[in-house]
Amino acid sequence: MISIAKPVIGDEEKQAVLEVLDSGILAQGPRVKAFEDGFAQMCGVKHAIATSSGTTALHLALLAHGIGAGDEIITTPFTFIASANCALYVGAKSVFVDVDERTFNIDPALIEAAITDKTRAILPVHLYGLCCDMGAIMQIARKHNLIVIEDACQAHASEYKGQRAGSFGTGTFSLYPTKNITSAEGGMITTNDDAIDEACRVVRNHGMRRRYYHDELGYNLRMTDVHAAIGGAQLGKLERFNKQRAENAAYYDAHLQGVKTPYVPEGYRHVYHQYTIQVPDGKRDGLREHLKEKEIGSEIYYPVPIHQQGFYEEMCGKQSMPVAEKLSGEVLSIPVHPSLTQTDREQVVSAINEFMAKE
Ligand SMILES: Cc1ncc(COP(=O)(O)O)c(C=O)c1O
């Protein structure tokens, strides 16, 4: 079976975890601090704040920016549900803007029409490892005085014109096992803003500045040193992993036939969290079945855009996002993880080309 995702865990991660277990400091401690410092450096920002997941990173970023009841956040409907749910956690509302068919990311040309006097933030999602058009998005944000919270959960070390994801506004990352690097579960917030850094640290730890003095409502959103030990070891391997993903993607680009391969605009670095093809003529689900028969994993990210998910439709009514709706019927992600062998890549290509050549 060629799996769709596979975390690569080596001796470094195992050794680091054993050291933490032997140290007696298991909860947030020196390993978290070291992981945060390394992560900030990787993104080219001043601060990184570790959290328990990508979802809690998004939640905490919104809290730190003081986004709350009555506020609106502009985001994409073509993403994982957490990108939109974080607004609900703080009593705000996600306002959806359709995506660009070539990049799968929020279409900047449609953002201004969605801005109201309640809009506080734009939350672009760098889907599958490709940055959004951050030049256009930052320009709109500056013009309308809006906060930018990047959902970079799939975009570790992805770049827009030489600048890293997570360094434009406030960045949020996931470290779930399928991501380009993992800490088992975990997340990270990145920022250059000292006040946001401070707010994240206080709210992450029950609103405490002084031990057991609580100035404000906080939560327990901390990462443990056990998770940070894994994440820290993985961080050292990120460049190698991303290079292997890019090599796999280049092989697919060169050999796949009959499907649309991912588009990478000039000046962008795609880190291929997913390698997502578009399958025309209603053949997507048939191709997926064919791959399954050949023991090749694949996945649909995402079969239902968020505005059509049951409870969103109930809450917000029916909305039309034609590009996201079309893509959700055509996209298929195929294995691109760093442990693929040349034989795996050849098998994936020949299975897809064989199916697409039929009829
Ligand atoms: C785009 C996006 N946002 C947010 C998240 C949430 O991250 P986590 O699963 O670590 O909570 C994910 C994770 O899959 C994601 O892909």
Short mmCIF file of C-alpha atoms and ligand atoms in Angstrom, two decimals:
data_model
loop_
_atom_site.label_atom_id
_atom_site.label_comp_id
_atom_site.label_asym_id
_atom_site.label_seq_id
_atom_site.Cartn_x
_atom_site.Cartn_y
_atom_site.Cartn_z
CA MET A 1 0.00 0.00 0.00
CA ILE A 2 1.35 3.43 -0.93
CA SER A 3 -0.14 5.67 1.74
CA ILE A 4 -1.31 9.24 1.16
CA ALA A 5 0.70 10.50 4.14
CA LYS A 6 3.46 9.12 6.32
CA PRO A 7 5.29 10.84 9.19
CA VAL A 8 9.05 10.23 9.04
CA ILE A 9 10.29 9.63 12.58
CA GLY A 10 13.96 8.81 13.14
CA ASP A 11 16.41 8.20 15.99
CA GLU A 12 16.71 11.96 16.68
CA GLU A 13 13.03 12.26 17.61
CA LYS A 14 13.13 9.08 19.74
CA GLN A 15 16.30 10.19 21.54
CA ALA A 16 14.91 13.68 22.19
CA VAL A 17 11.68 12.26 23.68
CA LEU A 18 13.64 9.92 25.96
CA GLU A 19 15.75 12.84 27.17
CA VAL A 20 12.60 14.78 28.07
CA LEU A 21 11.12 11.79 29.89
CA ASP A 22 14.36 11.40 31.86
CA SER A 23 14.57 15.14 32.62
CA GLY A 24 11.39 15.22 34.71
CA ILE A 25 10.18 18.38 32.90
CA LEU A 26 7.28 17.07 30.84
CA ALA A 27 4.90 20.01 30.41
CA GLN A 28 5.86 23.31 28.73
CA GLY A 29 9.57 23.85 29.47
CA PRO A 30 12.98 24.36 27.84
CA ARG A 31 12.24 22.14 24.81
CA VAL A 32 9.21 24.25 23.93
CA LYS A 33 11.33 27.41 24.19
CA ALA A 34 14.03 25.93 21.93
CA PHE A 35 11.44 24.75 19.40
CA GLU A 36 9.80 28.19 19.38
CA ASP A 37 13.15 29.92 18.78
CA GLY A 38 14.02 27.56 15.93
CA PHE A 39 10.59 27.93 14.36
CA ALA A 40 10.74 31.75 14.50
CA GLN A 41 14.11 31.62 12.77
CA MET A 42 12.76 29.26 10.10
CA CYS A 43 9.94 31.72 9.31
CA GLY A 44 12.12 34.83 9.54
CA VAL A 45 10.08 36.40 12.37
CA LYS A 46 10.83 37.68 15.87
CA HIS A 47 8.49 35.42 17.86
CA ALA A 48 6.96 31.95 17.72
CA ILE A 49 4.46 30.70 20.32
CA ALA A 50 3.83 26.95 20.55
CA THR A 51 0.30 25.65 21.09
CA SER A 52 -1.43 22.29 21.44
CA SER A 53 -2.67 22.18 17.80
CA GLY A 54 -3.14 24.21 14.64
CA THR A 55 -6.76 24.75 15.65
CA THR A 56 -5.75 26.22 19.01
CA ALA A 57 -3.10 28.35 17.24
CA LEU A 58 -5.89 29.89 15.12
CA HIS A 59 -8.14 30.33 18.16
CA LEU A 60 -5.36 31.93 20.20
CA ALA A 61 -4.29 34.24 17.35
CA LEU A 62 -7.85 35.61 17.11
CA LEU A 63 -8.06 36.06 20.90
CA ALA A 64 -4.68 37.82 20.96
CA HIS A 65 -5.92 40.27 18.31
CA GLY A 66 -9.04 40.95 20.36
CA ILE A 67 -11.38 39.64 17.65
CA GLY A 68 -14.77 38.83 19.15
CA ALA A 69 -18.54 39.12 19.04
CA GLY A 70 -19.91 40.99 16.02
CA ASP A 71 -16.61 40.94 14.10
CA GLU A 72 -16.28 39.49 10.60
CA ILE A 73 -13.30 37.62 9.20
CA ILE A 74 -12.86 37.13 5.47
CA THR A 75 -11.62 33.68 4.49
CA THR A 76 -11.90 30.93 1.89
CA PRO A 77 -14.59 28.22 1.80
CA PHE A 78 -12.14 25.78 0.19
CA THR A 79 -10.12 24.67 3.24
CA PHE A 80 -10.19 22.53 6.35
CA ILE A 81 -13.07 23.43 8.67
CA ALA A 82 -10.78 24.81 11.42
CA SER A 83 -9.89 27.84 9.25
CA ALA A 84 -13.50 29.03 9.58
CA ASN A 85 -14.47 27.56 12.95
CA CYS A 86 -11.90 29.69 14.79
CA ALA A 87 -14.10 32.75 14.11
CA LEU A 88 -17.06 31.00 15.77
CA TYR A 89 -14.96 30.11 18.84
CA VAL A 90 -14.59 33.85 19.62
CA GLY A 91 -18.16 34.80 18.68
CA ALA A 92 -17.18 36.27 15.30
CA LYS A 93 -18.35 35.31 11.81
CA SER A 94 -16.47 33.86 8.82
CA VAL A 95 -17.36 35.60 5.56
CA PHE A 96 -16.44 33.46 2.58
CA VAL A 97 -14.81 34.69 -0.62
CA ASP A 98 -14.41 32.31 -3.56
CA VAL A 99 -11.04 30.97 -4.71
CA ASP A 100 -8.86 31.30 -7.80
CA GLU A 101 -9.31 28.18 -9.93
CA ARG A 102 -5.60 27.91 -10.76
CA THR A 103 -4.11 28.26 -7.25
CA PHE A 104 -7.06 26.95 -5.15
CA ASN A 105 -6.43 29.95 -2.85
CA ILE A 106 -8.64 32.93 -1.96
CA ASP A 107 -9.10 35.23 -4.98
CA PRO A 108 -7.83 38.70 -3.96
CA ALA A 109 -9.91 40.33 -6.71
CA LEU A 110 -13.08 39.34 -4.80
CA ILE A 111 -12.02 40.39 -1.30
CA GLU A 112 -12.89 44.11 -1.34
CA ALA A 113 -16.54 43.44 -2.24
CA ALA A 114 -16.86 41.35 0.95
CA ILE A 115 -15.53 44.05 3.30
CA THR A 116 -18.12 45.66 5.59
CA ASP A 117 -17.82 47.98 8.60
CA LYS A 118 -17.66 44.81 10.75
CA THR A 119 -14.67 43.31 8.96
CA ARG A 120 -11.66 43.03 11.30
CA ALA A 121 -9.39 40.57 9.56
CA ILE A 122 -8.50 38.67 6.41
CA LEU A 123 -7.57 35.04 7.03
CA PRO A 124 -5.86 33.69 3.90
CA VAL A 125 -5.14 29.94 3.84
CA HIS A 126 -2.01 28.78 2.00
CA LEU A 127 -3.69 25.62 0.75
CA TYR A 128 -1.71 22.46 -0.02
CA GLY A 129 1.58 24.34 0.63
CA LEU A 130 1.22 27.18 -1.89
CA CYS A 131 1.17 30.76 -0.58
CA CYS A 132 -1.78 33.02 -1.35
CA ASP A 133 -1.13 36.17 -3.38
CA MET A 134 0.21 37.98 -0.31
CA GLY A 135 1.22 41.11 -2.24
CA ALA A 136 -2.40 41.80 -3.20
CA ILE A 137 -3.80 40.69 0.17
CA MET A 138 -1.43 42.89 2.22
CA GLN A 139 -2.26 45.86 0.01
CA ILE A 140 -6.02 45.41 0.63
CA ALA A 141 -5.39 44.92 4.36
CA ARG A 142 -3.35 48.13 4.59
CA LYS A 143 -5.92 50.10 2.60
CA HIS A 144 -8.81 49.00 4.87
CA ASN A 145 -6.81 48.79 8.11
CA LEU A 146 -7.44 45.05 8.53
CA ILE A 147 -5.52 42.46 10.51
CA VAL A 148 -4.03 39.56 8.51
CA ILE A 149 -3.99 36.13 10.14
CA GLU A 150 -2.37 33.58 7.87
CA ASP A 151 -3.50 29.98 8.07
CA ALA A 152 -0.13 28.47 7.19
CA CYS A 153 -1.09 25.10 8.70
CA GLN A 154 -0.14 23.39 5.40
CA ALA A 155 2.71 25.72 4.40
CA HIS A 156 5.89 25.21 6.46
CA ALA A 157 8.68 27.19 4.71
CA SER A 158 6.50 27.99 1.71
CA GLU A 159 7.47 31.33 0.13
CA TYR A 160 5.88 34.23 -1.72
CA LYS A 161 8.53 36.26 -3.56
CA GLY A 162 11.26 35.08 -1.19
CA GLN A 163 9.26 35.77 1.98
CA ARG A 164 8.13 32.90 4.18
CA ALA A 165 4.54 31.96 4.98
CA GLY A 166 3.66 33.13 8.48
CA SER A 167 5.78 36.29 8.26
CA PHE A 168 3.30 38.62 6.50
CA GLY A 169 0.71 38.95 9.26
CA THR A 170 0.22 36.72 12.29
CA GLY A 171 1.01 33.17 11.17
CA THR A 172 -0.57 29.93 12.39
CA PHE A 173 0.82 26.45 11.76
CA SER A 174 -0.27 22.87 12.43
CA LEU A 175 2.10 20.10 13.46
CA TYR A 176 -0.35 17.23 12.97
CA PRO A 177 1.30 13.95 11.81
CA THR A 178 0.36 14.40 8.14
CA LYS A 179 1.96 17.86 7.93
CA ASN A 180 5.40 18.60 6.42
CA ILE A 181 6.80 18.36 9.95
CA THR A 182 5.04 17.05 13.04
CA SER A 183 5.12 17.11 16.83
CA ALA A 184 2.37 14.40 16.98
CA GLU A 185 -0.19 17.10 17.82
CA GLY A 186 0.84 20.72 18.04
CA GLY A 187 0.68 24.18 16.57
CA MET A 188 2.66 27.39 16.32
CA ILE A 189 1.88 31.10 16.04
CA THR A 190 4.41 33.44 14.42
CA THR A 191 4.58 37.22 14.71
CA ASN A 192 6.89 40.22 14.58
CA ASP A 193 4.59 42.13 16.95
CA ASP A 194 5.78 42.19 20.58
CA ALA A 195 2.27 42.94 21.92
CA ILE A 196 0.71 39.99 20.05
CA ASP A 197 3.50 37.72 21.27
CA GLU A 198 2.83 38.79 24.87
CA ALA A 199 -0.96 38.43 24.49
CA CYS A 200 -0.57 34.91 23.04
CA ARG A 201 1.69 33.81 25.91
CA VAL A 202 -0.66 35.15 28.59
CA VAL A 203 -3.90 33.77 27.11
CA ARG A 204 -2.20 30.41 26.35
CA ASN A 205 -1.56 30.02 30.08
CA HIS A 206 -4.81 30.95 31.86
CA GLY A 207 -4.30 34.70 31.67
CA MET A 208 -1.36 34.54 34.12
CA ARG A 209 1.45 37.09 34.14
CA ARG A 210 2.34 36.37 37.78
CA ARG A 211 1.84 32.88 39.15
CA TYR A 212 -1.82 32.39 40.20
CA TYR A 213 -2.71 36.03 39.55
CA HIS A 214 -5.20 36.03 36.67
CA ASP A 215 -5.68 39.40 34.96
CA GLU A 216 -7.89 38.12 32.18
CA LEU A 217 -9.67 35.04 30.83
CA GLY A 218 -7.19 32.50 29.54
CA TYR A 219 -7.04 28.86 28.53
CA ASN A 220 -4.64 25.94 28.65
CA LEU A 221 -3.41 25.90 25.04
CA ARG A 222 0.17 24.90 25.84
CA MET A 223 2.45 22.43 24.07
CA THR A 224 4.30 19.84 26.17
CA ASP A 225 8.08 19.36 26.16
CA VAL A 226 7.50 15.80 24.89
CA HIS A 227 5.79 17.16 21.77
CA ALA A 228 8.37 19.95 21.40
CA ALA A 229 11.16 17.35 21.49
CA ILE A 230 9.64 15.64 18.44
CA GLY A 231 8.91 18.96 16.72
CA GLY A 232 12.41 20.31 17.35
CA ALA A 233 14.03 17.23 15.80
CA GLN A 234 11.64 17.44 12.82
CA LEU A 235 12.40 21.13 12.30
CA GLY A 236 16.02 20.22 11.56
CA LYS A 237 14.79 17.97 8.74
CA LEU A 238 12.22 20.34 7.20
CA GLU A 239 14.41 21.48 4.30
CA ARG A 240 15.26 17.89 3.37
CA PHE A 241 11.62 16.81 3.61
CA ASN A 242 10.47 19.76 1.48
CA LYS A 243 13.15 19.03 -1.11
CA GLN A 244 12.01 15.40 -1.35
CA ARG A 245 8.39 16.52 -1.69
CA ALA A 246 9.42 18.94 -4.47
CA GLU A 247 11.32 16.16 -6.28
CA ASN A 248 8.28 13.90 -6.13
CA ALA A 249 6.11 16.75 -7.44
CA ALA A 250 8.54 17.45 -10.31
CA TYR A 251 8.40 13.77 -11.29
CA TYR A 252 4.59 13.85 -11.35
CA ASP A 253 4.59 17.16 -13.28
CA ALA A 254 6.77 15.59 -15.94
CA HIS A 255 4.96 12.25 -16.26
CA LEU A 256 1.24 12.55 -15.46
CA GLN A 257 -1.14 12.65 -18.41
CA GLY A 258 -4.83 13.50 -18.78
CA VAL A 259 -5.09 15.40 -15.48
CA LYS A 260 -4.34 19.00 -14.51
CA THR A 261 -1.19 19.21 -12.35
CA PRO A 262 -0.65 21.93 -9.70
CA TYR A 263 0.01 25.47 -10.92
CA VAL A 264 2.87 27.35 -9.27
CA PRO A 265 2.96 31.08 -10.10
CA GLU A 266 6.33 32.69 -10.87
CA GLY A 267 8.22 33.62 -7.68
CA TYR A 268 6.37 31.22 -5.35
CA ARG A 269 7.88 28.25 -3.49
CA HIS A 270 5.34 25.43 -3.21
CA VAL A 271 6.16 22.99 -0.40
CA TYR A 272 3.67 20.33 -1.57
CA HIS A 273 1.95 19.50 1.67
CA GLN A 274 -0.39 17.95 -0.89
CA TYR A 275 0.11 17.26 -4.57
CA THR A 276 -3.40 17.87 -5.83
CA ILE A 277 -4.51 17.12 -9.36
CA GLN A 278 -7.75 18.16 -11.08
CA VAL A 279 -9.51 15.30 -12.80
CA PRO A 280 -11.84 16.39 -15.60
CA ASP A 281 -15.06 14.93 -17.05
CA GLY A 282 -16.49 13.47 -13.84
CA LYS A 283 -13.71 10.89 -13.70
CA ARG A 284 -12.37 11.83 -10.24
CA ASP A 285 -14.25 9.29 -8.14
CA GLY A 286 -13.59 6.51 -10.67
CA LEU A 287 -9.88 7.31 -10.63
CA ARG A 288 -9.91 7.20 -6.84
CA GLU A 289 -11.49 3.71 -6.91
CA HIS A 290 -8.94 2.59 -9.50
CA LEU A 291 -6.08 3.82 -7.28
CA LYS A 292 -7.58 2.00 -4.31
CA GLU A 293 -7.65 -1.26 -6.30
CA LYS A 294 -3.97 -0.71 -7.08
CA GLU A 295 -3.31 -0.13 -3.34
CA ILE A 296 -2.49 3.54 -3.83
CA GLY A 297 -3.84 5.97 -1.24
CA SER A 298 -5.50 9.21 -2.30
CA GLU A 299 -7.74 11.76 -0.59
CA ILE A 300 -10.19 14.50 -1.45
CA TYR A 301 -9.28 17.76 0.28
CA TYR A 302 -12.08 18.87 0.48
CA PRO A 303 -15.25 17.18 -0.82
CA VAL A 304 -17.63 19.82 0.61
CA PRO A 305 -16.73 23.54 0.72
CA ILE A 306 -17.34 25.04 4.15
CA HIS A 307 -20.31 27.22 3.12
CA GLN A 308 -22.11 23.98 2.14
CA GLN A 309 -21.30 22.09 5.36
CA GLY A 310 -24.54 21.35 7.22
CA PHE A 311 -24.23 23.64 10.19
CA TYR A 312 -22.76 26.52 8.17
CA GLU A 313 -25.63 26.34 5.71
CA GLU A 314 -28.07 26.35 8.65
CA MET A 315 -26.31 29.33 10.22
CA CYS A 316 -25.61 31.45 7.13
CA GLY A 317 -28.14 30.21 4.55
CA LYS A 318 -27.31 29.03 1.03
CA GLN A 319 -24.41 30.82 -0.65
CA SER A 320 -22.90 30.38 -4.07
CA MET A 321 -19.12 29.90 -4.42
CA PRO A 322 -18.94 28.44 -7.92
CA VAL A 323 -15.18 27.90 -8.14
CA ALA A 324 -14.87 26.20 -4.75
CA GLU A 325 -17.91 24.06 -5.58
CA LYS A 326 -16.44 23.01 -8.94
CA LEU A 327 -13.04 22.22 -7.41
CA SER A 328 -14.52 20.09 -4.65
CA GLY A 329 -15.83 17.79 -7.39
CA GLU A 330 -12.53 17.61 -9.30
CA VAL A 331 -9.59 17.63 -6.87
CA LEU A 332 -7.67 14.55 -5.84
CA SER A 333 -4.52 14.51 -3.72
CA ILE A 334 -2.02 11.75 -4.40
CA PRO A 335 0.97 10.55 -2.32
CA VAL A 336 3.85 13.07 -2.31
CA HIS A 337 5.40 12.44 1.13
CA PRO A 338 9.19 12.21 1.54
CA SER A 339 9.36 8.42 1.92
CA LEU A 340 8.09 7.62 -1.58
CA THR A 341 10.50 5.49 -3.61
CA GLN A 342 11.08 5.74 -7.36
CA THR A 343 9.03 2.53 -7.72
CA ASP A 344 6.17 4.11 -5.75
CA ARG A 345 6.21 7.20 -8.01
CA GLU A 346 6.24 5.04 -11.15
CA GLN A 347 3.31 2.98 -9.85
CA VAL A 348 1.28 6.11 -9.07
CA VAL A 349 1.97 7.59 -12.51
CA SER A 350 1.22 4.42 -14.45
CA ALA A 351 -2.03 3.80 -12.50
CA ILE A 352 -3.27 7.34 -13.20
CA ASN A 353 -2.17 7.44 -16.84
CA GLU A 354 -3.67 4.01 -17.51
CA PHE A 355 -7.06 5.09 -16.08
CA MET A 356 -7.12 8.48 -17.80
CA ALA A 357 -6.23 6.94 -21.20
CA LYS A 358 -9.37 4.75 -21.12
CA GLU A 359 -12.32 5.87 -23.36
C1 LIG B 1 -5.67 24.57 6.57
C2 LIG B 1 -5.72 24.02 7.97
N1 LIG B 1 -6.08 24.83 8.97
C3 LIG B 1 -6.12 24.39 10.24
C4 LIG B 1 -5.81 23.08 10.57
C5 LIG B 1 -5.95 22.64 11.99
O1 LIG B 1 -4.77 22.07 12.50
P1 LIG B 1 -4.80 20.92 13.60
O2 LIG B 1 -5.32 19.68 12.98
O3 LIG B 1 -3.38 20.79 14.04
O4 LIG B 1 -5.67 21.39 14.71
C6 LIG B 1 -5.44 22.21 9.56
C7 LIG B 1 -5.12 20.81 9.86
O5 LIG B 1 -5.42 19.90 9.15
C8 LIG B 1 -5.40 22.69 8.21
O6 LIG B 1 -5.07 21.87 7.21
#
